[in-house]
Amino acid sequence: VEPYLEKLIAYKNPNNIVTNTAVGGTVASDWTLYDCTATVGTHYGHDSVYEMVVAGTSTEDDVYMKQDNIMITDTTYQISFDYYIPSGNTNVNAMDLRVSGSADDAQVDMASVIDAWTNHSFSYHAPADGTHDNIHIWLQNTSSGSNSLTVGDKLYIKNIQAIETTHYELKPSG
């Protein structure tokens, strides 16, 4: 029998570092909003959902909500969330999760399933230099050369989590 390596993810700190305390009908005050509004309610059959709506002028290109200074440097996180992008939007057809800090934003992952609640999960390692310790959730338009978004377009997101993990490799003896 050939020896093999198996990876095990252990939760070093099982607490979610993302704050999601807003309740139905109230403004999502845990997040800093940029060119959007966010309220919490029941949408597409799910409770406690953030509804992000593009606000501002007739078109916007930087639309996101963020939480700053929440990740520890040189630490790995399992990030997950559920999202819904309605097909009735004019321009919003994707969303991405970015991290930022003293350096420019870095896109970590993009998701673009339309008209279905979708769970999205991935691992992210915050660099040791402290350049990317903030979490941003961006609305996107992937079908044009610019990221021009239409006021009123929406994204629904819930169960946002960033949980500190440690990765171990188990090696067979012998």
PDB file of N, CA and C in Angstrom, residues 11-110:
ATOM      1  N   TYR A  11      -9.729  23.933  13.895  1.00  0.00           N
ATOM      2  CA  TYR A  11     -10.097  25.308  14.203  1.00  0.00           C
ATOM      3  C   TYR A  11      -9.320  25.783  15.411  1.00  0.00           C
ATOM      4  N   LYS A  12      -8.381  26.686  15.158  1.00  0.00           N
ATOM      5  CA  LYS A  12      -7.559  27.237  16.226  1.00  0.00           C
ATOM      6  C   LYS A  12      -8.407  28.139  17.118  1.00  0.00           C
ATOM      7  N   ASN A  13      -9.239  28.963  16.495  1.00  0.00           N
ATOM      8  CA  ASN A  13     -10.191  29.810  17.213  1.00  0.00           C
ATOM      9  C   ASN A  13     -11.525  29.635  16.500  1.00  0.00           C
ATOM     10  N   PRO A  14     -12.467  28.904  17.073  1.00  0.00           N
ATOM     11  CA  PRO A  14     -13.706  28.594  16.367  1.00  0.00           C
ATOM     12  C   PRO A  14     -14.694  29.758  16.283  1.00  0.00           C
ATOM     13  N   ASN A  15     -14.326  30.933  16.798  1.00  0.00           N
ATOM     14  CA  ASN A  15     -15.239  32.071  16.783  1.00  0.00           C
ATOM     15  C   ASN A  15     -15.148  32.826  15.467  1.00  0.00           C
ATOM     16  N   ASN A  16     -16.313  33.216  14.945  1.00  0.00           N
ATOM     17  CA  ASN A  16     -16.384  34.008  13.729  1.00  0.00           C
ATOM     18  C   ASN A  16     -15.872  35.415  14.027  1.00  0.00           C
ATOM     19  N   ILE A  17     -14.898  35.917  13.257  1.00  0.00           N
ATOM     20  CA  ILE A  17     -14.375  37.263  13.505  1.00  0.00           C
ATOM     21  C   ILE A  17     -15.207  38.340  12.814  1.00  0.00           C
ATOM     22  N   VAL A  18     -16.096  37.952  11.896  1.00  0.00           N
ATOM     23  CA  VAL A  18     -16.967  38.914  11.228  1.00  0.00           C
ATOM     24  C   VAL A  18     -18.158  39.180  12.134  1.00  0.00           C
ATOM     25  N   THR A  19     -18.490  40.462  12.315  1.00  0.00           N
ATOM     26  CA  THR A  19     -19.609  40.838  13.179  1.00  0.00           C
ATOM     27  C   THR A  19     -20.888  40.921  12.363  1.00  0.00           C
ATOM     28  N   ASN A  20     -21.890  40.161  12.747  1.00  0.00           N
ATOM     29  CA  ASN A  20     -23.194  40.150  12.079  1.00  0.00           C
ATOM     30  C   ASN A  20     -24.297  40.238  13.126  1.00  0.00           C
ATOM     31  N   THR A  21     -24.391  41.384  13.810  1.00  0.00           N
ATOM     32  CA  THR A  21     -25.359  41.477  14.906  1.00  0.00           C
ATOM     33  C   THR A  21     -26.653  42.175  14.527  1.00  0.00           C
ATOM     34  N   ALA A  22     -26.736  42.760  13.338  1.00  0.00           N
ATOM     35  CA  ALA A  22     -27.952  43.471  12.948  1.00  0.00           C
ATOM     36  C   ALA A  22     -29.120  42.493  12.870  1.00  0.00           C
ATOM     37  N   VAL A  23     -30.304  42.967  13.226  1.00  0.00           N
ATOM     38  CA  VAL A  23     -31.498  42.124  13.190  1.00  0.00           C
ATOM     39  C   VAL A  23     -32.469  42.666  12.155  1.00  0.00           C
ATOM     40  N   GLY A  24     -33.480  41.875  11.846  1.00  0.00           N
ATOM     41  CA  GLY A  24     -34.426  42.205  10.791  1.00  0.00           C
ATOM     42  C   GLY A  24     -34.905  43.648  10.801  1.00  0.00           C
ATOM     43  N   GLY A  25     -34.843  44.286   9.640  1.00  0.00           N
ATOM     44  CA  GLY A  25     -35.358  45.632   9.459  1.00  0.00           C
ATOM     45  C   GLY A  25     -34.393  46.741   9.829  1.00  0.00           C
ATOM     46  N   THR A  26     -33.313  46.441  10.542  1.00  0.00           N
ATOM     47  CA  THR A  26     -32.390  47.499  10.944  1.00  0.00           C
ATOM     48  C   THR A  26     -31.265  47.632   9.932  1.00  0.00           C
ATOM     49  N   VAL A  27     -30.645  48.802   9.912  1.00  0.00           N
ATOM     50  CA  VAL A  27     -29.519  49.024   9.016  1.00  0.00           C
ATOM     51  C   VAL A  27     -28.367  48.133   9.450  1.00  0.00           C
ATOM     52  N   ALA A  28     -27.646  47.597   8.490  1.00  0.00           N
ATOM     53  CA  ALA A  28     -26.520  46.708   8.777  1.00  0.00           C
ATOM     54  C   ALA A  28     -25.359  47.538   9.312  1.00  0.00           C
ATOM     55  N   SER A  29     -25.445  47.933  10.572  1.00  0.00           N
ATOM     56  CA  SER A  29     -24.490  48.875  11.154  1.00  0.00           C
ATOM     57  C   SER A  29     -23.136  48.255  11.472  1.00  0.00           C
ATOM     58  N   ASP A  30     -23.014  46.944  11.387  1.00  0.00           N
ATOM     59  CA  ASP A  30     -21.731  46.282  11.636  1.00  0.00           C
ATOM     60  C   ASP A  30     -20.743  46.537  10.512  1.00  0.00           C
ATOM     61  N   TRP A  31     -21.228  46.972   9.373  1.00  0.00           N
ATOM     62  CA  TRP A  31     -20.427  47.142   8.170  1.00  0.00           C
ATOM     63  C   TRP A  31     -20.340  48.616   7.796  1.00  0.00           C
ATOM     64  N   THR A  32     -19.205  49.030   7.245  1.00  0.00           N
ATOM     65  CA  THR A  32     -19.064  50.354   6.649  1.00  0.00           C
ATOM     66  C   THR A  32     -19.486  50.209   5.191  1.00  0.00           C
ATOM     67  N   LEU A  33     -20.387  51.069   4.737  1.00  0.00           N
ATOM     68  CA  LEU A  33     -20.957  50.956   3.397  1.00  0.00           C
ATOM     69  C   LEU A  33     -20.371  52.010   2.473  1.00  0.00           C
ATOM     70  N   TYR A  34     -20.103  51.632   1.218  1.00  0.00           N
ATOM     71  CA  TYR A  34     -19.604  52.569   0.224  1.00  0.00           C
ATOM     72  C   TYR A  34     -20.482  52.491  -1.018  1.00  0.00           C
ATOM     73  N   ASP A  35     -21.205  53.564  -1.306  1.00  0.00           N
ATOM     74  CA  ASP A  35     -22.100  53.682  -2.458  1.00  0.00           C
ATOM     75  C   ASP A  35     -23.160  52.583  -2.508  1.00  0.00           C
ATOM     76  N   CYS A  36     -23.625  52.164  -1.320  1.00  0.00           N
ATOM     77  CA  CYS A  36     -24.728  51.208  -1.259  1.00  0.00           C
ATOM     78  C   CYS A  36     -25.467  51.400   0.054  1.00  0.00           C
ATOM     79  N   THR A  37     -26.645  50.829   0.115  1.00  0.00           N
ATOM     80  CA  THR A  37     -27.365  50.729   1.383  1.00  0.00           C
ATOM     81  C   THR A  37     -27.402  49.250   1.742  1.00  0.00           C
ATOM     82  N   ALA A  38     -27.607  48.958   3.008  1.00  0.00           N
ATOM     83  CA  ALA A  38     -27.719  47.558   3.432  1.00  0.00           C
ATOM     84  C   ALA A  38     -28.712  47.483   4.577  1.00  0.00           C
ATOM     85  N   THR A  39     -29.703  46.668   4.401  1.00  0.00           N
ATOM     86  CA  THR A  39     -30.664  46.394   5.460  1.00  0.00           C
ATOM     87  C   THR A  39     -30.722  44.883   5.639  1.00  0.00           C
ATOM     88  N   VAL A  40     -31.323  44.455   6.734  1.00  0.00           N
ATOM     89  CA  VAL A  40     -31.411  43.031   7.032  1.00  0.00           C
ATOM     90  C   VAL A  40     -32.876  42.633   7.063  1.00  0.00           C
ATOM     91  N   GLY A  41     -33.202  41.525   6.411  1.00  0.00           N
ATOM     92  CA  GLY A  41     -34.580  41.064   6.398  1.00  0.00           C
ATOM     93  C   GLY A  41     -34.681  39.670   5.814  1.00  0.00           C
ATOM     94  N   THR A  42     -35.910  39.311   5.407  1.00  0.00           N
ATOM     95  CA  THR A  42     -36.184  38.020   4.793  1.00  0.00           C
ATOM     96  C   THR A  42     -36.243  38.217   3.279  1.00  0.00           C
ATOM     97  N   HIS A  43     -35.443  37.458   2.554  1.00  0.00           N
ATOM     98  CA  HIS A  43     -35.391  37.583   1.099  1.00  0.00           C
ATOM     99  C   HIS A  43     -35.206  36.211   0.473  1.00  0.00           C
ATOM    100  N   TYR A  44     -35.986  35.943  -0.558  1.00  0.00           N
ATOM    101  CA  TYR A  44     -35.887  34.694  -1.322  1.00  0.00           C
ATOM    102  C   TYR A  44     -35.907  33.472  -0.392  1.00  0.00           C
ATOM    103  N   GLY A  45     -36.813  33.524   0.596  1.00  0.00           N
ATOM    104  CA  GLY A  45     -37.038  32.387   1.476  1.00  0.00           C
ATOM    105  C   GLY A  45     -36.047  32.212   2.613  1.00  0.00           C
ATOM    106  N   HIS A  46     -35.174  33.180   2.852  1.00  0.00           N
ATOM    107  CA  HIS A  46     -34.177  33.081   3.917  1.00  0.00           C
ATOM    108  C   HIS A  46     -34.271  34.291   4.845  1.00  0.00           C
ATOM    109  N   ASP A  47     -34.080  34.049   6.140  1.00  0.00           N
ATOM    110  CA  ASP A  47     -34.096  35.115   7.148  1.00  0.00           C
ATOM    111  C   ASP A  47     -32.688  35.643   7.392  1.00  0.00           C
ATOM    112  N   SER A  48     -32.613  36.804   8.045  1.00  0.00           N
ATOM    113  CA  SER A  48     -31.342  37.424   8.446  1.00  0.00           C
ATOM    114  C   SER A  48     -30.388  37.601   7.261  1.00  0.00           C
ATOM    115  N   VAL A  49     -30.915  38.140   6.182  1.00  0.00           N
ATOM    116  CA  VAL A  49     -30.166  38.338   4.945  1.00  0.00           C
ATOM    117  C   VAL A  49     -29.833  39.823   4.789  1.00  0.00           C
ATOM    118  N   TYR A  50     -28.578  40.121   4.477  1.00  0.00           N
ATOM    119  CA  TYR A  50     -28.198  41.490   4.119  1.00  0.00           C
ATOM    120  C   TYR A  50     -28.636  41.737   2.680  1.00  0.00           C
ATOM    121  N   GLU A  51     -29.400  42.806   2.463  1.00  0.00           N
ATOM    122  CA  GLU A  51     -29.746  43.236   1.112  1.00  0.00           C
ATOM    123  C   GLU A  51     -28.884  44.453   0.792  1.00  0.00           C
ATOM    124  N   MET A  52     -27.899  44.270  -0.093  1.00  0.00           N
ATOM    125  CA  MET A  52     -27.052  45.378  -0.540  1.00  0.00           C
ATOM    126  C   MET A  52     -27.665  45.954  -1.806  1.00  0.00           C
ATOM    127  N   VAL A  53     -27.883  47.283  -1.812  1.00  0.00           N
ATOM    128  CA  VAL A  53     -28.490  47.956  -2.959  1.00  0.00           C
ATOM    129  C   VAL A  53     -27.555  49.072  -3.420  1.00  0.00           C
ATOM    130  N   VAL A  54     -27.236  49.090  -4.714  1.00  0.00           N
ATOM    131  CA  VAL A  54     -26.385  50.145  -5.273  1.00  0.00           C
ATOM    132  C   VAL A  54     -27.097  51.486  -5.091  1.00  0.00           C
ATOM    133  N   ALA A  55     -26.379  52.456  -4.519  1.00  0.00           N
ATOM    134  CA  ALA A  55     -26.926  53.799  -4.283  1.00  0.00           C
ATOM    135  C   ALA A  55     -25.987  54.816  -4.934  1.00  0.00           C
ATOM    136  N   GLY A  56     -26.316  56.092  -4.812  1.00  0.00           N
ATOM    137  CA  GLY A  56     -25.426  57.131  -5.336  1.00  0.00           C
ATOM    138  C   GLY A  56     -25.964  57.744  -6.591  1.00  0.00           C
ATOM    139  N   THR A  57     -25.080  57.986  -7.565  1.00  0.00           N
ATOM    140  CA  THR A  57     -25.470  58.616  -8.814  1.00  0.00           C
ATOM    141  C   THR A  57     -26.023  57.580  -9.776  1.00  0.00           C
ATOM    142  N   SER A  58     -26.180  57.929 -11.046  1.00  0.00           N
ATOM    143  CA  SER A  58     -26.816  57.015 -12.002  1.00  0.00           C
ATOM    144  C   SER A  58     -26.027  55.734 -12.223  1.00  0.00           C
ATOM    145  N   THR A  59     -24.710  55.805 -12.174  1.00  0.00           N
ATOM    146  CA  THR A  59     -23.897  54.587 -12.247  1.00  0.00           C
ATOM    147  C   THR A  59     -22.773  54.693 -11.233  1.00  0.00           C
ATOM    148  N   GLU A  60     -22.387  53.584 -10.675  1.00  0.00           N
ATOM    149  CA  GLU A  60     -21.303  53.524  -9.699  1.00  0.00           C
ATOM    150  C   GLU A  60     -20.327  52.446 -10.127  1.00  0.00           C
ATOM    151  N   ASP A  61     -19.055  52.580  -9.711  1.00  0.00           N
ATOM    152  CA  ASP A  61     -18.108  51.519 -10.051  1.00  0.00           C
ATOM    153  C   ASP A  61     -17.411  50.920  -8.834  1.00  0.00           C
ATOM    154  N   ASP A  62     -17.485  51.553  -7.686  1.00  0.00           N
ATOM    155  CA  ASP A  62     -16.906  51.009  -6.454  1.00  0.00           C
ATOM    156  C   ASP A  62     -18.021  50.884  -5.427  1.00  0.00           C
ATOM    157  N   VAL A  63     -18.627  49.714  -5.338  1.00  0.00           N
ATOM    158  CA  VAL A  63     -19.749  49.498  -4.436  1.00  0.00           C
ATOM    159  C   VAL A  63     -19.412  48.309  -3.545  1.00  0.00           C
ATOM    160  N   TYR A  64     -19.330  48.541  -2.228  1.00  0.00           N
ATOM    161  CA  TYR A  64     -18.966  47.463  -1.324  1.00  0.00           C
ATOM    162  C   TYR A  64     -19.372  47.781   0.106  1.00  0.00           C
ATOM    163  N   MET A  65     -19.314  46.751   0.964  1.00  0.00           N
ATOM    164  CA  MET A  65     -19.412  46.924   2.410  1.00  0.00           C
ATOM    165  C   MET A  65     -18.180  46.258   3.005  1.00  0.00           C
ATOM    166  N   LYS A  66     -17.696  46.797   4.151  1.00  0.00           N
ATOM    167  CA  LYS A  66     -16.434  46.289   4.683  1.00  0.00           C
ATOM    168  C   LYS A  66     -16.414  46.296   6.200  1.00  0.00           C
ATOM    169  N   GLN A  67     -15.532  45.456   6.743  1.00  0.00           N
ATOM    170  CA  GLN A  67     -15.149  45.469   8.153  1.00  0.00           C
ATOM    171  C   GLN A  67     -13.635  45.524   8.191  1.00  0.00           C
ATOM    172  N   ASP A  68     -13.092  46.520   8.913  1.00  0.00           N
ATOM    173  CA  ASP A  68     -11.650  46.766   8.926  1.00  0.00           C
ATOM    174  C   ASP A  68     -10.958  46.170  10.142  1.00  0.00           C
ATOM    175  N   ASN A  69      -9.674  45.848   9.951  1.00  0.00           N
ATOM    176  CA  ASN A  69      -8.764  45.422  11.018  1.00  0.00           C
ATOM    177  C   ASN A  69      -9.291  44.245  11.834  1.00  0.00           C
ATOM    178  N   ILE A  70      -9.796  43.228  11.137  1.00  0.00           N
ATOM    179  CA  ILE A  70     -10.353  42.092  11.872  1.00  0.00           C
ATOM    180  C   ILE A  70      -9.508  40.824  11.769  1.00  0.00           C
ATOM    181  N   MET A  71      -8.613  40.743  10.783  1.00  0.00           N
ATOM    182  CA  MET A  71      -7.794  39.540  10.640  1.00  0.00           C
ATOM    183  C   MET A  71      -6.429  39.724  11.288  1.00  0.00           C
ATOM    184  N   ILE A  72      -5.936  38.670  11.889  1.00  0.00           N
ATOM    185  CA  ILE A  72      -4.612  38.665  12.502  1.00  0.00           C
ATOM    186  C   ILE A  72      -3.593  38.338  11.406  1.00  0.00           C
ATOM    187  N   THR A  73      -2.474  39.067  11.399  1.00  0.00           N
ATOM    188  CA  THR A  73      -1.455  38.825  10.382  1.00  0.00           C
ATOM    189  C   THR A  73      -0.878  37.422  10.507  1.00  0.00           C
ATOM    190  N   ASP A  74      -0.431  36.897   9.375  1.00  0.00           N
ATOM    191  CA  ASP A  74       0.184  35.576   9.281  1.00  0.00           C
ATOM    192  C   ASP A  74      -0.703  34.475   9.866  1.00  0.00           C
ATOM    193  N   THR A  75      -1.978  34.568   9.549  1.00  0.00           N
ATOM    194  CA  THR A  75      -2.968  33.628  10.071  1.00  0.00           C
ATOM    195  C   THR A  75      -3.863  33.164   8.930  1.00  0.00           C
ATOM    196  N   THR A  76      -4.280  31.907   8.960  1.00  0.00           N
ATOM    197  CA  THR A  76      -5.148  31.347   7.932  1.00  0.00           C
ATOM    198  C   THR A  76      -6.594  31.336   8.429  1.00  0.00           C
ATOM    199  N   TYR A  77      -7.510  31.669   7.522  1.00  0.00           N
ATOM    200  CA  TYR A  77      -8.938  31.714   7.819  1.00  0.00           C
ATOM    201  C   TYR A  77      -9.716  30.890   6.809  1.00  0.00           C
ATOM    202  N   GLN A  78     -10.780  30.265   7.281  1.00  0.00           N
ATOM    203  CA  GLN A  78     -11.761  29.656   6.404  1.00  0.00           C
ATOM    204  C   GLN A  78     -12.882  30.678   6.286  1.00  0.00           C
ATOM    205  N   ILE A  79     -13.085  31.204   5.072  1.00  0.00           N
ATOM    206  CA  ILE A  79     -14.089  32.239   4.839  1.00  0.00           C
ATOM    207  C   ILE A  79     -15.236  31.615   4.080  1.00  0.00           C
ATOM    208  N   SER A  80     -16.455  31.874   4.529  1.00  0.00           N
ATOM    209  CA  SER A  80     -17.622  31.321   3.854  1.00  0.00           C
ATOM    210  C   SER A  80     -18.796  32.286   3.960  1.00  0.00           C
ATOM    211  N   PHE A  81     -19.725  32.153   3.024  1.00  0.00           N
ATOM    212  CA  PHE A  81     -20.933  32.966   3.013  1.00  0.00           C
ATOM    213  C   PHE A  81     -21.922  32.351   2.037  1.00  0.00           C
ATOM    214  N   ASP A  82     -23.184  32.735   2.176  1.00  0.00           N
ATOM    215  CA  ASP A  82     -24.230  32.369   1.229  1.00  0.00           C
ATOM    216  C   ASP A  82     -24.621  33.642   0.493  1.00  0.00           C
ATOM    217  N   TYR A  83     -24.857  33.558  -0.810  1.00  0.00           N
ATOM    218  CA  TYR A  83     -25.237  34.746  -1.560  1.00  0.00           C
ATOM    219  C   TYR A  83     -26.299  34.415  -2.598  1.00  0.00           C
ATOM    220  N   TYR A  84     -26.992  35.471  -3.037  1.00  0.00           N
ATOM    221  CA  TYR A  84     -28.015  35.364  -4.075  1.00  0.00           C
ATOM    222  C   TYR A  84     -27.915  36.607  -4.940  1.00  0.00           C
ATOM    223  N   ILE A  85     -27.732  36.426  -6.244  1.00  0.00           N
ATOM    224  CA  ILE A  85     -27.703  37.530  -7.203  1.00  0.00           C
ATOM    225  C   ILE A  85     -28.935  37.389  -8.093  1.00  0.00           C
ATOM    226  N   PRO A  86     -29.890  38.332  -8.006  1.00  0.00           N
ATOM    227  CA  PRO A  86     -31.101  38.195  -8.830  1.00  0.00           C
ATOM    228  C   PRO A  86     -30.842  38.532 -10.298  1.00  0.00           C
ATOM    229  N   SER A  87     -31.495  37.798 -11.202  1.00  0.00           N
ATOM    230  CA  SER A  87     -31.330  38.037 -12.641  1.00  0.00           C
ATOM    231  C   SER A  87     -31.972  39.344 -13.072  1.00  0.00           C
ATOM    232  N   GLY A  88     -32.819  39.930 -12.249  1.00  0.00           N
ATOM    233  CA  GLY A  88     -33.484  41.191 -12.586  1.00  0.00           C
ATOM    234  C   GLY A  88     -32.577  42.406 -12.513  1.00  0.00           C
ATOM    235  N   ASN A  89     -31.330  42.235 -12.039  1.00  0.00           N
ATOM    236  CA  ASN A  89     -30.393  43.352 -12.001  1.00  0.00           C
ATOM    237  C   ASN A  89     -30.064  43.818 -13.418  1.00  0.00           C
ATOM    238  N   THR A  90     -29.774  45.110 -13.550  1.00  0.00           N
ATOM    239  CA  THR A  90     -29.356  45.653 -14.841  1.00  0.00           C
ATOM    240  C   THR A  90     -27.904  45.299 -15.131  1.00  0.00           C
ATOM    241  N   ASN A  91     -27.014  45.500 -14.129  1.00  0.00           N
ATOM    242  CA  ASN A  91     -25.590  45.289 -14.364  1.00  0.00           C
ATOM    243  C   ASN A  91     -24.900  44.374 -13.345  1.00  0.00           C
ATOM    244  N   VAL A  92     -25.392  44.248 -12.141  1.00  0.00           N
ATOM    245  CA  VAL A  92     -24.708  43.417 -11.146  1.00  0.00           C
ATOM    246  C   VAL A  92     -24.942  41.950 -11.485  1.00  0.00           C
ATOM    247  N   ASN A  93     -23.863  41.238 -11.851  1.00  0.00           N
ATOM    248  CA  ASN A  93     -23.988  39.823 -12.196  1.00  0.00           C
ATOM    249  C   ASN A  93     -22.950  38.965 -11.483  1.00  0.00           C
ATOM    250  N   ALA A  94     -22.253  39.565 -10.491  1.00  0.00           N
ATOM    251  CA  ALA A  94     -21.259  38.815  -9.734  1.00  0.00           C
ATOM    252  C   ALA A  94     -20.960  39.576  -8.450  1.00  0.00           C
ATOM    253  N   MET A  95     -20.281  38.902  -7.543  1.00  0.00           N
ATOM    254  CA  MET A  95     -19.795  39.568  -6.335  1.00  0.00           C
ATOM    255  C   MET A  95     -18.417  39.012  -6.059  1.00  0.00           C
ATOM    256  N   ASP A  96     -17.599  39.803  -5.378  1.00  0.00           N
ATOM    257  CA  ASP A  96     -16.323  39.239  -4.971  1.00  0.00           C
ATOM    258  C   ASP A  96     -15.986  39.670  -3.560  1.00  0.00           C
ATOM    259  N   LEU A  97     -15.165  38.869  -2.936  1.00  0.00           N
ATOM    260  CA  LEU A  97     -14.684  39.169  -1.599  1.00  0.00           C
ATOM    261  C   LEU A  97     -13.237  39.602  -1.749  1.00  0.00           C
ATOM    262  N   ARG A  98     -12.926  40.762  -1.193  1.00  0.00           N
ATOM    263  CA  ARG A  98     -11.572  41.296  -1.270  1.00  0.00           C
ATOM    264  C   ARG A  98     -11.044  41.514   0.138  1.00  0.00           C
ATOM    265  N   VAL A  99      -9.752  41.553   0.232  1.00  0.00           N
ATOM    266  CA  VAL A  99      -9.104  41.921   1.482  1.00  0.00           C
ATOM    267  C   VAL A  99      -8.266  43.157   1.208  1.00  0.00           C
ATOM    268  N   SER A 100      -8.117  44.009   2.202  1.00  0.00           N
ATOM    269  CA  SER A 100      -7.325  45.217   2.014  1.00  0.00           C
ATOM    270  C   SER A 100      -6.687  45.597   3.331  1.00  0.00           C
ATOM    271  N   GLY A 101      -5.862  46.593   3.293  1.00  0.00           N
ATOM    272  CA  GLY A 101      -5.174  47.093   4.471  1.00  0.00           C
ATOM    273  C   GLY A 101      -4.348  48.274   4.047  1.00  0.00           C
ATOM    274  N   SER A 102      -3.068  48.275   4.372  1.00  0.00           N
ATOM    275  CA  SER A 102      -2.209  49.373   3.964  1.00  0.00           C
ATOM    276  C   SER A 102      -1.874  49.300   2.480  1.00  0.00           C
ATOM    277  N   ALA A 103      -2.091  48.151   1.861  1.00  0.00           N
ATOM    278  CA  ALA A 103      -1.860  47.997   0.421  1.00  0.00           C
ATOM    279  C   ALA A 103      -3.203  48.082  -0.308  1.00  0.00           C
ATOM    280  N   ASP A 104      -3.159  48.048  -1.643  1.00  0.00           N
ATOM    281  CA  ASP A 104      -4.377  48.074  -2.434  1.00  0.00           C
ATOM    282  C   ASP A 104      -5.208  46.825  -2.168  1.00  0.00           C
ATOM    283  N   ASP A 105      -6.496  46.913  -2.574  1.00  0.00           N
ATOM    284  CA  ASP A 105      -7.365  45.746  -2.464  1.00  0.00           C
ATOM    285  C   ASP A 105      -6.787  44.578  -3.249  1.00  0.00           C
ATOM    286  N   ALA A 106      -6.989  43.397  -2.731  1.00  0.00           N
ATOM    287  CA  ALA A 106      -6.610  42.177  -3.445  1.00  0.00           C
ATOM    288  C   ALA A 106      -7.855  41.311  -3.537  1.00  0.00           C
ATOM    289  N   GLN A 107      -8.260  40.974  -4.758  1.00  0.00           N
ATOM    290  CA  GLN A 107      -9.425  40.118  -4.918  1.00  0.00           C
ATOM    291  C   GLN A 107      -9.057  38.719  -4.477  1.00  0.00           C
ATOM    292  N   VAL A 108      -9.827  38.198  -3.556  1.00  0.00           N
ATOM    293  CA  VAL A 108      -9.562  36.863  -3.043  1.00  0.00           C
ATOM    294  C   VAL A 108     -10.353  35.831  -3.829  1.00  0.00           C
ATOM    295  N   ASP A 109     -11.606  36.121  -4.073  1.00  0.00           N
ATOM    296  CA  ASP A 109     -12.441  35.129  -4.714  1.00  0.00           C
ATOM    297  C   ASP A 109     -13.664  35.796  -5.319  1.00  0.00           C
ATOM    298  N   MET A 110     -14.134  35.290  -6.455  1.00  0.00           N
ATOM    299  CA  MET A 110     -15.326  35.823  -7.103  1.00  0.00           C
ATOM    300  C   MET A 110     -16.367  34.732  -7.243  1.00  0.00           C
TER     301      MET A 110
END
